[in-house]
Amino acid sequence: MLHFLTLLARSKRGATAIEYGLIVALIGITIIVSMSSMASKTIGMWDFVEEKIVPKEE
């Protein structure tokens, strides 16, 4: 395993793979953060709607 990591560190392809991996990780983090922010706003919107709804009497 150590031999593989040493070869990977010296290889130009390894550096490229690491760079792509970092880019994908940053994109993933950005998606997660934006979805979390959007979810909070959506939950707030539905809470507001729920407060405004008057229950129908039977």
Tab-separated table of C-alpha atoms in Angstrom:
chain	number	residue	atom	x	y	z
A	1	MET	CA	0.000	0.000	0.000
A	2	LEU	CA	2.826	2.402	0.868
A	3	HIS	CA	4.536	1.611	-2.442
A	4	PHE	CA	1.325	2.457	-4.316
A	5	LEU	CA	0.970	5.780	-2.478
A	6	THR	CA	4.599	6.671	-3.251
A	7	LEU	CA	4.087	5.951	-6.938
A	8	LEU	CA	0.842	7.891	-6.895
A	9	ALA	CA	2.546	10.905	-5.309
A	10	ARG	CA	5.307	10.919	-7.964
A	11	SER	CA	2.985	10.350	-10.893
A	12	LYS	CA	1.517	13.266	-12.817
A	13	ARG	CA	-1.651	11.229	-13.238
A	14	GLY	CA	-1.878	10.840	-9.468
A	15	ALA	CA	-1.671	14.605	-9.013
A	16	THR	CA	-4.380	15.100	-11.603
A	17	ALA	CA	-6.589	12.515	-9.914
A	18	ILE	CA	-6.105	14.232	-6.556
A	19	GLU	CA	-6.976	17.613	-8.074
A	20	TYR	CA	-10.132	16.188	-9.635
A	21	GLY	CA	-10.989	14.561	-6.323
A	22	LEU	CA	-10.650	17.886	-4.522
A	23	ILE	CA	-12.797	19.630	-7.125
A	24	VAL	CA	-15.509	16.978	-6.782
A	25	ALA	CA	-15.337	17.255	-2.977
A	26	LEU	CA	-15.730	21.041	-3.116
A	27	ILE	CA	-18.675	20.733	-5.493
A	28	GLY	CA	-20.266	18.174	-3.182
A	29	ILE	CA	-19.797	20.403	-0.132
A	30	THR	CA	-21.283	23.353	-2.032
A	31	ILE	CA	-24.330	21.292	-3.024
A	32	ILE	CA	-24.867	20.073	0.540
A	33	VAL	CA	-24.583	23.581	2.020
A	34	SER	CA	-26.926	25.104	-0.564
A	35	MET	CA	-29.492	22.326	-0.142
A	36	SER	CA	-29.358	22.728	3.638
A	37	SER	CA	-29.916	26.469	3.336
A	38	MET	CA	-32.755	25.944	0.891
A	39	ALA	CA	-34.362	23.336	3.156
A	40	SER	CA	-34.409	25.785	6.076
A	41	LYS	CA	-36.162	28.407	3.962
A	42	THR	CA	-38.667	25.862	2.650
A	43	ILE	CA	-39.470	24.603	6.141
A	44	GLY	CA	-40.001	28.191	7.256
A	45	MET	CA	-42.350	28.799	4.350
A	46	TRP	CA	-44.455	25.716	5.155
A	47	ASP	CA	-44.569	26.660	8.833
A	48	PHE	CA	-45.949	30.068	7.793
A	49	VAL	CA	-48.564	28.412	5.569
A	50	GLU	CA	-49.536	26.027	8.370
A	51	GLU	CA	-50.120	28.956	10.751
A	52	LYS	CA	-52.436	30.664	8.236
A	53	ILE	CA	-54.619	27.638	7.561
A	54	VAL	CA	-57.906	27.637	9.448
A	55	PRO	CA	-59.144	24.152	10.281
A	56	LYS	CA	-62.449	23.239	8.700
A	57	GLU	CA	-65.160	22.672	11.275
A	58	GLU	CA	-67.313	19.586	10.969
